[in-house]
PDB file of C-alpha atoms in Angstrom:
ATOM      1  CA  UNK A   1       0.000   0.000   0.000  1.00 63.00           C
ATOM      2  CA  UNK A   2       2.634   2.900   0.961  1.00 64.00           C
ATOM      3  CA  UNK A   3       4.906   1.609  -1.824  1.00 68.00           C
ATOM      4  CA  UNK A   4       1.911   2.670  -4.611  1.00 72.00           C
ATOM      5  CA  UNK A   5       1.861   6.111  -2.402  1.00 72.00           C
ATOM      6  CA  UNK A   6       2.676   9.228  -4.979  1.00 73.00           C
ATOM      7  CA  UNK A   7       4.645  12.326  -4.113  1.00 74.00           C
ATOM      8  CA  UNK A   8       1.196  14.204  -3.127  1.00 73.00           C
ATOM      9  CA  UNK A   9       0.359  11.551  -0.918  1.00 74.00           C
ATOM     10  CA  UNK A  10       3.674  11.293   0.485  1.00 74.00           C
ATOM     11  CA  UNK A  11       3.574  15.076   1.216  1.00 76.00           C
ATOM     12  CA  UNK A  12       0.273  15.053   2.982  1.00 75.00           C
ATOM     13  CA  UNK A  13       1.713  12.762   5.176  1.00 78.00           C
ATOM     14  CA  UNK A  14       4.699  14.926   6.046  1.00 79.00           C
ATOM     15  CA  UNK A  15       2.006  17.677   6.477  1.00 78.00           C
ATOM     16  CA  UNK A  16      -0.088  15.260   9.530  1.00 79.00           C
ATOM     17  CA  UNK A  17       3.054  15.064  11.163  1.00 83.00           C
ATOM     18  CA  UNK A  18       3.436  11.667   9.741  1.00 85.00           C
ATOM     19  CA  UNK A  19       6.884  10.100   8.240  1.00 85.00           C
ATOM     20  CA  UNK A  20       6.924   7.299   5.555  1.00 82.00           C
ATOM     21  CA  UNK A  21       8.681   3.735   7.474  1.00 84.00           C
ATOM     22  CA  UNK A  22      11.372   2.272   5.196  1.00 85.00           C
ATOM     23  CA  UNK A  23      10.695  -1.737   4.726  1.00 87.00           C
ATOM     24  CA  UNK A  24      13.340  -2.885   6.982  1.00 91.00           C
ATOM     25  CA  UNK A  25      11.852  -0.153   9.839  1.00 90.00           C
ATOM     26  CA  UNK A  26       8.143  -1.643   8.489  1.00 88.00           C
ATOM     27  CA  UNK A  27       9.288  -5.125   9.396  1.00 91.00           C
ATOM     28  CA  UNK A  28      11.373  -4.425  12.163  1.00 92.00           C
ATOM     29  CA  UNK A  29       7.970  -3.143  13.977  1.00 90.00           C
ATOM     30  CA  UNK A  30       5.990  -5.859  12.421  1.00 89.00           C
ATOM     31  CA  UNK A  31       7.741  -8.133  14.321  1.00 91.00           C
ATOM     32  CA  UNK A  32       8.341  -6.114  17.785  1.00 90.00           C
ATOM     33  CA  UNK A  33       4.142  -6.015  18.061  1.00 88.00           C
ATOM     34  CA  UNK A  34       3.856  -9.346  17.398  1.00 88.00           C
ATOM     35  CA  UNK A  35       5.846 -10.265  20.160  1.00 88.00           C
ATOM     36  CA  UNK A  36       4.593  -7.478  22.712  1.00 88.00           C
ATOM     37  CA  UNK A  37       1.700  -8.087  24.959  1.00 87.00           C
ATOM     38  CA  UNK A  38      -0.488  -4.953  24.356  1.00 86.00           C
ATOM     39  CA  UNK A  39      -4.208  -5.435  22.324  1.00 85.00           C
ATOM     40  CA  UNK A  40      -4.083  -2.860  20.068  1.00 84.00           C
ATOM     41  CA  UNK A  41      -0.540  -0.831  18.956  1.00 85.00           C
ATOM     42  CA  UNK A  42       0.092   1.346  15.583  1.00 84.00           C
ATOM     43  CA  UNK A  43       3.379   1.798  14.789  1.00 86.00           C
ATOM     44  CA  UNK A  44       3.649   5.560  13.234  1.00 87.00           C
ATOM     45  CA  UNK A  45       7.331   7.155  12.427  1.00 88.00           C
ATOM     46  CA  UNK A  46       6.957  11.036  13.669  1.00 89.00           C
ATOM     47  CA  UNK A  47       7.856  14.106  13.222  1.00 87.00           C
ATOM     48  CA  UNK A  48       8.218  15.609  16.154  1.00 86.00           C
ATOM     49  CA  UNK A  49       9.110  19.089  14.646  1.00 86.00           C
ATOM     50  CA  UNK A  50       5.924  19.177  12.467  1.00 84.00           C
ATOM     51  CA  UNK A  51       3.687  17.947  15.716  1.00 85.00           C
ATOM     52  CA  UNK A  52       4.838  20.823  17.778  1.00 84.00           C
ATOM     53  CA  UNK A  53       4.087  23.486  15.059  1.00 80.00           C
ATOM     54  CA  UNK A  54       0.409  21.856  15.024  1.00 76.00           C
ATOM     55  CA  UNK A  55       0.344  22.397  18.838  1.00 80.00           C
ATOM     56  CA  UNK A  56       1.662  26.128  18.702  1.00 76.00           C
ATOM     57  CA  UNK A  57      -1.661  26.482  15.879  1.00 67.00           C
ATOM     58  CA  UNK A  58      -3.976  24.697  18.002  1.00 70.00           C
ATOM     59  CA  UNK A  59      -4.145  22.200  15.249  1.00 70.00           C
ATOM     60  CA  UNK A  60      -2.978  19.281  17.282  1.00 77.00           C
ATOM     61  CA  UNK A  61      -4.864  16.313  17.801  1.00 77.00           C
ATOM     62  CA  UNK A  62      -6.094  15.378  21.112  1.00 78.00           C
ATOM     63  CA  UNK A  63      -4.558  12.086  21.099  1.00 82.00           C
ATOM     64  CA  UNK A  64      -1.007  13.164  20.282  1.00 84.00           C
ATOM     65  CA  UNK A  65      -0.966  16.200  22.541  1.00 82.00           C
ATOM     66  CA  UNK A  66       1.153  13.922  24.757  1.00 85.00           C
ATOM     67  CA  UNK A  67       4.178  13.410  22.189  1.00 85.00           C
ATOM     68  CA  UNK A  68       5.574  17.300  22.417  1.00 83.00           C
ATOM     69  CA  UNK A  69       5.090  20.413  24.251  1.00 76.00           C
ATOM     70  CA  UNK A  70       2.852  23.339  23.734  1.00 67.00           C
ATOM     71  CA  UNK A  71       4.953  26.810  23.685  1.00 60.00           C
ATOM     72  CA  UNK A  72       4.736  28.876  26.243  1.00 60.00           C
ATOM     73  CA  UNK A  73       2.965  31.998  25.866  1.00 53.00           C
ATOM     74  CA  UNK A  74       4.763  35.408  26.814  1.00 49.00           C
ATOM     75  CA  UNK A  75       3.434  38.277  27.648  1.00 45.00           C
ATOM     76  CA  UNK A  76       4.344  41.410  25.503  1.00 45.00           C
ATOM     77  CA  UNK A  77       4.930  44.363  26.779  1.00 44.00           C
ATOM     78  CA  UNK A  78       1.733  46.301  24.773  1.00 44.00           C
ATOM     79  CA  UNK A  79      -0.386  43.379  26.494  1.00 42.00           C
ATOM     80  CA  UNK A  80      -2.228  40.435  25.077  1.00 42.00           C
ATOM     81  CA  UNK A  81      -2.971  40.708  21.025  1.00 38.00           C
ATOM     82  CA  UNK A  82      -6.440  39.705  19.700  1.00 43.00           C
ATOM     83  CA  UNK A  83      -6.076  37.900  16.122  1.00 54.00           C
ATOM     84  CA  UNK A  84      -8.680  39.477  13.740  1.00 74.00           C
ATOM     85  CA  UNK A  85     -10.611  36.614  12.168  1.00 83.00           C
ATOM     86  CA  UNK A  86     -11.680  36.200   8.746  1.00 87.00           C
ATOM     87  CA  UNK A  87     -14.689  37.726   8.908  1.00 86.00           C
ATOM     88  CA  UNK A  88     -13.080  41.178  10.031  1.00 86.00           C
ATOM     89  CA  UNK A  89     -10.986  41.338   7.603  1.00 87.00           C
ATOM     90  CA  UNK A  90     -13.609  41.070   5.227  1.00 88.00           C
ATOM     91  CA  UNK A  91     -16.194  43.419   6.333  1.00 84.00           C
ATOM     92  CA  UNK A  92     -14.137  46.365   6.011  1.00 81.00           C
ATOM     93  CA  UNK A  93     -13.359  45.411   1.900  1.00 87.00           C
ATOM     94  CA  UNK A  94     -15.181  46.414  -1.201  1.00 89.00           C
ATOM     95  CA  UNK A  95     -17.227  43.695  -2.297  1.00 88.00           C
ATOM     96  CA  UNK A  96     -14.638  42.891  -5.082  1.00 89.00           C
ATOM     97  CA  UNK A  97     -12.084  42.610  -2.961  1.00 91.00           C
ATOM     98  CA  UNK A  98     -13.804  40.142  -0.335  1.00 91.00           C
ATOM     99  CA  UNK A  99     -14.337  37.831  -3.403  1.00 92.00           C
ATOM    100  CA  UNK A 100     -10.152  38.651  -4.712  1.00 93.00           C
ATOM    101  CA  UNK A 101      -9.093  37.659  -1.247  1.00 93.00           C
ATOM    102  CA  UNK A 102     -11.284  34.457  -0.682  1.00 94.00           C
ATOM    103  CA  UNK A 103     -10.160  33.032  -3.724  1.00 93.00           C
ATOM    104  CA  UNK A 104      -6.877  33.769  -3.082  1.00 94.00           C
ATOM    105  CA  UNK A 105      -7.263  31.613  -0.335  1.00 94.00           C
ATOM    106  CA  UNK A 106      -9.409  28.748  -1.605  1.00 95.00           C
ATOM    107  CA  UNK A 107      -6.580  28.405  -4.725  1.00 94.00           C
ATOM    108  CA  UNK A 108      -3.673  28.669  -2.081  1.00 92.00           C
ATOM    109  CA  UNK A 109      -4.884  25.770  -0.119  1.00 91.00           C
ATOM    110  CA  UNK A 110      -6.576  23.799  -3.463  1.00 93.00           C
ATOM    111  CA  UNK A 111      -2.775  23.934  -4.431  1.00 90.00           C
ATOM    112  CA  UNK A 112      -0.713  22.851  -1.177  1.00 86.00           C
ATOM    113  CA  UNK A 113      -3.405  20.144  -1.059  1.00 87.00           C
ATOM    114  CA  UNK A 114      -2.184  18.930  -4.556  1.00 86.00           C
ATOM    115  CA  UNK A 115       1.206  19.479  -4.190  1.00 82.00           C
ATOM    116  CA  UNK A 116       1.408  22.463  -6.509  1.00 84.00           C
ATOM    117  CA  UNK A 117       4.008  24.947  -6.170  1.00 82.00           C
ATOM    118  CA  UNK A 118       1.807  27.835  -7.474  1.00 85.00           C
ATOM    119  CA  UNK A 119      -1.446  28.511  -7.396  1.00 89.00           C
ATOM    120  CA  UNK A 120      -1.915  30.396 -11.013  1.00 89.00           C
ATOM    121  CA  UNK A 121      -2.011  26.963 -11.637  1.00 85.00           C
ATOM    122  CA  UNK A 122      -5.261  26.729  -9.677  1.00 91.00           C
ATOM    123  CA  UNK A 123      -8.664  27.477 -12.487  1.00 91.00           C
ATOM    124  CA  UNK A 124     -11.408  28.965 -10.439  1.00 90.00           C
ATOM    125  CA  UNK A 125     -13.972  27.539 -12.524  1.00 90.00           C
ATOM    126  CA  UNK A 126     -12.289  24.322 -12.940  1.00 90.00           C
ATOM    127  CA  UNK A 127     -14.435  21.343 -11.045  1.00 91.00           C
ATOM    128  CA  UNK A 128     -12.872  19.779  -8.535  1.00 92.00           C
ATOM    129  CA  UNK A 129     -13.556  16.287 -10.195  1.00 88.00           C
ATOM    130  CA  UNK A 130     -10.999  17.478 -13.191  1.00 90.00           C
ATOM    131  CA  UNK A 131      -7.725  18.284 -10.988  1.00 88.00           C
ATOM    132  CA  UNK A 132      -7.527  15.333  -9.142  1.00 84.00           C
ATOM    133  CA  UNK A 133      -9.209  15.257  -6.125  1.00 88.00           C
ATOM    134  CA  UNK A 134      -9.882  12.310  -4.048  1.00 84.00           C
ATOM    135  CA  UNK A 135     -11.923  11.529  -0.956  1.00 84.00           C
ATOM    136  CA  UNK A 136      -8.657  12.241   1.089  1.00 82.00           C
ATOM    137  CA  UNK A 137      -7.962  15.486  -0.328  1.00 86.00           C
ATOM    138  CA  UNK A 138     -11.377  16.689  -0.387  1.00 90.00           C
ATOM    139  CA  UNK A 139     -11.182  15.769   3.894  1.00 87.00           C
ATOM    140  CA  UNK A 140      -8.202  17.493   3.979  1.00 86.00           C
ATOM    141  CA  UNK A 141      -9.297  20.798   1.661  1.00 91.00           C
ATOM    142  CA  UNK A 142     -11.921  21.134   3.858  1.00 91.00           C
ATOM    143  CA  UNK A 143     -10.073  20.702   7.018  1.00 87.00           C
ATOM    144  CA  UNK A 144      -7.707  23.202   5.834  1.00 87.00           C
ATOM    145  CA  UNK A 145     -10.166  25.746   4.765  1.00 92.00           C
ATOM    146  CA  UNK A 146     -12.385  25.232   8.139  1.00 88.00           C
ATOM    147  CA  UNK A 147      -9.267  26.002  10.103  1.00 85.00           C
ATOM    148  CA  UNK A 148      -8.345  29.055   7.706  1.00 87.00           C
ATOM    149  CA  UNK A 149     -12.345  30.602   8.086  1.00 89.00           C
ATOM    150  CA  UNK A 150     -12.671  29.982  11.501  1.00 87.00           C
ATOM    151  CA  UNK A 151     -16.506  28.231  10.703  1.00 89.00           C
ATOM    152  CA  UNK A 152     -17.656  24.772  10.208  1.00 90.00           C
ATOM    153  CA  UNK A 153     -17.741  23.819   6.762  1.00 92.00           C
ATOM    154  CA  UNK A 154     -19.879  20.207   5.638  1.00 90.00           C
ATOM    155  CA  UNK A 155     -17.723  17.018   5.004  1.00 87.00           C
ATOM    156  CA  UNK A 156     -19.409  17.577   1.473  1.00 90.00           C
ATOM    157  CA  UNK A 157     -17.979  20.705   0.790  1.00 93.00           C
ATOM    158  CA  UNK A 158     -16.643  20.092  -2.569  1.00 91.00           C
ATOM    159  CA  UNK A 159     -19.127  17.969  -3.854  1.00 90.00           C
ATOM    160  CA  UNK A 160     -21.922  20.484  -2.458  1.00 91.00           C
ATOM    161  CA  UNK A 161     -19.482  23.327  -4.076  1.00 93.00           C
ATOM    162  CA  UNK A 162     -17.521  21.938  -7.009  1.00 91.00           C
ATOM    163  CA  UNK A 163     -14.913  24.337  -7.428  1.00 93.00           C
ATOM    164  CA  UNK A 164     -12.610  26.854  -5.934  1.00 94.00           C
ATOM    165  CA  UNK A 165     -15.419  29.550  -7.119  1.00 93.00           C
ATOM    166  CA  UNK A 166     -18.016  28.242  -5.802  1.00 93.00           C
ATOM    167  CA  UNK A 167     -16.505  27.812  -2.838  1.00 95.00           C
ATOM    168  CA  UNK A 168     -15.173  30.881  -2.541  1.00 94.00           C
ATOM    169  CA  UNK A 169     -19.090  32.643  -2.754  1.00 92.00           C
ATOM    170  CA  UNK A 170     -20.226  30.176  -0.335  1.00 93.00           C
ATOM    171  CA  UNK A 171     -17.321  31.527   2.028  1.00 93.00           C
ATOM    172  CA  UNK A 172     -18.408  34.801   1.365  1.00 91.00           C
ATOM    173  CA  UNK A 173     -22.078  34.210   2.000  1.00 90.00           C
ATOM    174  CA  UNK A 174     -21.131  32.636   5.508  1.00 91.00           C
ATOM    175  CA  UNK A 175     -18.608  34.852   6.802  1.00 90.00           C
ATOM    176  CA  UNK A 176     -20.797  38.153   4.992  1.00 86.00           C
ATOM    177  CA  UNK A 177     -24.533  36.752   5.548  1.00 73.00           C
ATOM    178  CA  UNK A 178     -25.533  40.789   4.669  1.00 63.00           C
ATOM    179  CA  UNK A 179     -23.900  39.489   1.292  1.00 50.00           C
ATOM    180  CA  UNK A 180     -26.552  36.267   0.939  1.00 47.00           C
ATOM    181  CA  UNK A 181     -29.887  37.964   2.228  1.00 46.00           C
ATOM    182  CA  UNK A 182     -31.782  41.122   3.357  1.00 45.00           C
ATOM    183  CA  UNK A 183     -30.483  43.221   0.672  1.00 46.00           C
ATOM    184  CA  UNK A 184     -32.330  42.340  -2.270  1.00 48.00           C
ATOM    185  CA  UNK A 185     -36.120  43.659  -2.467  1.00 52.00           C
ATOM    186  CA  UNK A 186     -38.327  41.446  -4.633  1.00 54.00           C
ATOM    187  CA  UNK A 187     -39.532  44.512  -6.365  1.00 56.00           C
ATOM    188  CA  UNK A 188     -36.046  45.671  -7.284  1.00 55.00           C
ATOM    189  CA  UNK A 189     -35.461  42.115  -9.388  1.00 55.00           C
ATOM    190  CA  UNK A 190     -35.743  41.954 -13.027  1.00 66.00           C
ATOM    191  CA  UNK A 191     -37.536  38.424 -13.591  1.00 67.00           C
ATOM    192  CA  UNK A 192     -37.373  38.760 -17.447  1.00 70.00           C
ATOM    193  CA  UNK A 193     -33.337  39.623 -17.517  1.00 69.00           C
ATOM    194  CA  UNK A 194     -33.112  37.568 -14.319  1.00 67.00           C
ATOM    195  CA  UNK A 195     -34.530  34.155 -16.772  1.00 69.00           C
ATOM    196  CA  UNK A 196     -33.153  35.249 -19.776  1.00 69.00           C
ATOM    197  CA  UNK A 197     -29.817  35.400 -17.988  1.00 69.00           C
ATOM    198  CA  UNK A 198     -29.733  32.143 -16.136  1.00 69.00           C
ATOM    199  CA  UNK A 199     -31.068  30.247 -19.349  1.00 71.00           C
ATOM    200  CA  UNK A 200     -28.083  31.385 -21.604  1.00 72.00           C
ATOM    201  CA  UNK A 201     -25.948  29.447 -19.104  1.00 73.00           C
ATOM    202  CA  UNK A 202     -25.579  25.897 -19.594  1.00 73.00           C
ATOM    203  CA  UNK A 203     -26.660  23.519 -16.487  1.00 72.00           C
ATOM    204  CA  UNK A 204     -22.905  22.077 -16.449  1.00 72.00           C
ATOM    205  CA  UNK A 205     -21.433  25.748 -15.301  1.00 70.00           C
ATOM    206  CA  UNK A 206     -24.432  26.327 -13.148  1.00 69.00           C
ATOM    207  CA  UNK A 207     -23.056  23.226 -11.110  1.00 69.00           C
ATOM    208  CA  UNK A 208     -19.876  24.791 -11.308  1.00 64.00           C
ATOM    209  CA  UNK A 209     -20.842  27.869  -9.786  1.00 63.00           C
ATOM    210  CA  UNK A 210     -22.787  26.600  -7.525  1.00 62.00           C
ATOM    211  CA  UNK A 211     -26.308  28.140  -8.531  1.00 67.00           C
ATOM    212  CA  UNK A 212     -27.726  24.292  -9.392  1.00 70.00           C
ATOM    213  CA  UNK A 213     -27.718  23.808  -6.016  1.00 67.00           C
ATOM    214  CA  UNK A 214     -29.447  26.213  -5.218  1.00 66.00           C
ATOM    215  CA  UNK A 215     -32.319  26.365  -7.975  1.00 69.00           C
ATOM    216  CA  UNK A 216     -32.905  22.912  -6.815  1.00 70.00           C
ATOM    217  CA  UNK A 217     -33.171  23.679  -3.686  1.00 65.00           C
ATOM    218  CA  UNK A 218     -36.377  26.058  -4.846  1.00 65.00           C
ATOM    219  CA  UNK A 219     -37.461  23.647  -7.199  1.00 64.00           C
ATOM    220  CA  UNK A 220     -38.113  21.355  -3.920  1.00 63.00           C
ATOM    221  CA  UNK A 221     -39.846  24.471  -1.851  1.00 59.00           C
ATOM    222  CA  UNK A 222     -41.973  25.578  -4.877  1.00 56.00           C
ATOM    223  CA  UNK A 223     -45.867  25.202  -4.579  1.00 57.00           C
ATOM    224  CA  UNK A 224     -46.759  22.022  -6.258  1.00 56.00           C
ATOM    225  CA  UNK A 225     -43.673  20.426  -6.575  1.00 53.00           C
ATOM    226  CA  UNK A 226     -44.495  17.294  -4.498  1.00 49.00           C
ATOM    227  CA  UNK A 227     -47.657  16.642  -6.508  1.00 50.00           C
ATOM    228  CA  UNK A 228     -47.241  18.141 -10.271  1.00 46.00           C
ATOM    229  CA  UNK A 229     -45.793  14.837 -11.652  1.00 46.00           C
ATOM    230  CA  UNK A 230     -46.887  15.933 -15.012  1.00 44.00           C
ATOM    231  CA  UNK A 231     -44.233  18.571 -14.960  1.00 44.00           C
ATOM    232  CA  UNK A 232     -41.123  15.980 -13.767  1.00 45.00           C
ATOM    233  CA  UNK A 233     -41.587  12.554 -14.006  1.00 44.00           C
ATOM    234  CA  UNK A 234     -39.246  12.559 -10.652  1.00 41.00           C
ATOM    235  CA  UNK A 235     -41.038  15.284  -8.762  1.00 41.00           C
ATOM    236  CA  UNK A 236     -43.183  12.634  -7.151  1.00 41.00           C
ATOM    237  CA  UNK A 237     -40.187  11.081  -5.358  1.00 45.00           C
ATOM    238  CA  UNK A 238     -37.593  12.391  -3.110  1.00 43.00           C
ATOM    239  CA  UNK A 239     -35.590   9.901  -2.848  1.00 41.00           C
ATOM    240  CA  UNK A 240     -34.220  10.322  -6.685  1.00 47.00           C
ATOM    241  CA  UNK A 241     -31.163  12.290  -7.329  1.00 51.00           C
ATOM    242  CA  UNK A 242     -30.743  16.037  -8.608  1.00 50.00           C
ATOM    243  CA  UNK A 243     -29.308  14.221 -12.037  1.00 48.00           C
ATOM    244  CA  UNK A 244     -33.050  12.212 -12.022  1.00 53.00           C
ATOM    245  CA  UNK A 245     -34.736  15.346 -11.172  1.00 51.00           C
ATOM    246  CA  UNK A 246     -33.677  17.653 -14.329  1.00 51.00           C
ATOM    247  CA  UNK A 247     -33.482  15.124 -16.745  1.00 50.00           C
ATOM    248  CA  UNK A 248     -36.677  16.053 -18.980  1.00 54.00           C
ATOM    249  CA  UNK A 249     -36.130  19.696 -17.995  1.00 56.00           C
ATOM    250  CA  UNK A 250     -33.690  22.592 -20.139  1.00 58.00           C
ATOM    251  CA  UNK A 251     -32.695  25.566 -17.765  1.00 58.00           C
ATOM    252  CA  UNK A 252     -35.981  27.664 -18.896  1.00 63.00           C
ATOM    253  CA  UNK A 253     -37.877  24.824 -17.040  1.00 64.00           C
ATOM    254  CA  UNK A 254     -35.659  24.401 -14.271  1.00 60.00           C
ATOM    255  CA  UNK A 255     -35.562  28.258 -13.873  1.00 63.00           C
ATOM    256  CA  UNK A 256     -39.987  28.439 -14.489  1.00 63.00           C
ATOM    257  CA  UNK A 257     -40.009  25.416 -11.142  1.00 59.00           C
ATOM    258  CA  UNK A 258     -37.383  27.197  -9.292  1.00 59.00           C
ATOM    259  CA  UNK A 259     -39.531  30.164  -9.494  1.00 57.00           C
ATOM    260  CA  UNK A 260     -42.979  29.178  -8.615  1.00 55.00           C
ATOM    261  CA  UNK A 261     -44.444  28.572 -12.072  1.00 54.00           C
ATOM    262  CA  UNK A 262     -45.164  25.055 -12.075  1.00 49.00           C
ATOM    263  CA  UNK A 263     -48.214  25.169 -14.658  1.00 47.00           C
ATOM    264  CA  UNK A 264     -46.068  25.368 -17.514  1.00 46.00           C
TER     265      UNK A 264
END
């Protein structure tokens, strides 16, 4: 198994704290808990140096905090500091430069998850699903970016947001919620541009930018939808997937469900 390991996986190792066992060290261990009397042992090579940086963060887990010593904490002669979270940063941006800076971020962490050097190298739009990503690196993504935030993010979060833009404007909306509601009047939308707009754009980039999601989401809530099967031929169960759900239906539909016009 760690022989098939690439250099990406080999590096998120080193990141955990974790060092790769050579086969004579493998073996060597093999045979040591065969021979000792304890029920359960797991024989993990260190590093020491990484595990105390993960302490000084507060990144450490609970079951290692025994293996190395926290730093102490001094006190500085203009008192204690505060770190300003995320979220403060943020608010006092342009909206522009909320988005510039979260997807800074998203792309810098997309790439030390992949092992890239640069993150130019990083495509906003780009899905997930195209660069690589596994189920570890999706875990670890998320982990990363959770940590980064300073809010819980889902275990789903790139399959719920499938790229580093979409990610980035769900970000936004949770660490801005003035950004995701209260500032929009109904009266102040235009439904005709609002359609025509949405319907130019093909369902595959919708998913991209995370909008799918999100028109689904309506198409569930809107007035009818659990009993117009004539409209869907899934509508009338739940349990089918989004994929099921749009299958009979261009974006014009999709948009006329997601907004309450289920008669058409």
């Amino acid at each position: 198994m760690a022989g098939a390991l690439d250099r990406t996986d080999q590096a998120r190792m080193r990141r955990s704290g974790v060092l790769p066992l050579s086969v004579e060290e493998g073996m060597a261990l093999f045979d040591t808990a065969i021979g000792a009397d304890e029920p359960v042992l797991i024989p993990v090579k260190f590093d020491l140096t990484a595990l105390a940086a993960q302490a000084g963060a507060g990144q450490l887990a609970s079951m290692l905090q025994g293996l190395v010593r926290r730093p102490r904490r001094t006190a500085t002669a203009g008192g204690p500091v505060s770190a300003i979270s995320l979220s403060d940063r943020l608010a006092g941006l342009p909206e522009e430069e909320q988005t510039e800076m979260l997807l800074d971020l998203v792309r810098d962490e997309v790439a030390v998850v992949l092992g890239h050097t640069d993150a130019e190298n990083i495509v906003p739009g780009q899905a997930f699903s195209e660069i690589g990503f596994d189920s570890l690196t999706a875990v670890e993504l998320r982990n990363r970016l959770m940590r980064a935030a300073g809010i819980p993010l889902p275990a789903t979060l790139i399959f719920d947001y499938p790229s580093p833009v979409a990610i980035t404007e769900h970000l936004r909306a949770e660490l801005i919620p003035d950004t995701a509601s209260g500032t929009v009047q109904p009266a102040d939308v235009d439904e005709a541009g609002l359609r025509k707009a949405l319907a130019s754009v093909p369902l595959e980039r919708l998913q991209e930018l995370g909008v799918l999601q999100q028109l689904l989401r309506l198409v569930a809530a809107a007035p009818g939808a659990a009993d117009s099967g004539a409209t869907s031929p899934a509508s009338s169960e739940t349990g089918q997937s989004a994929a099921h759900l749009i299958a009979d239906m261009d974006v014009a539909g999709l948009i006329e469900r997601a907004m309450g016009n289920t008669t058409n």
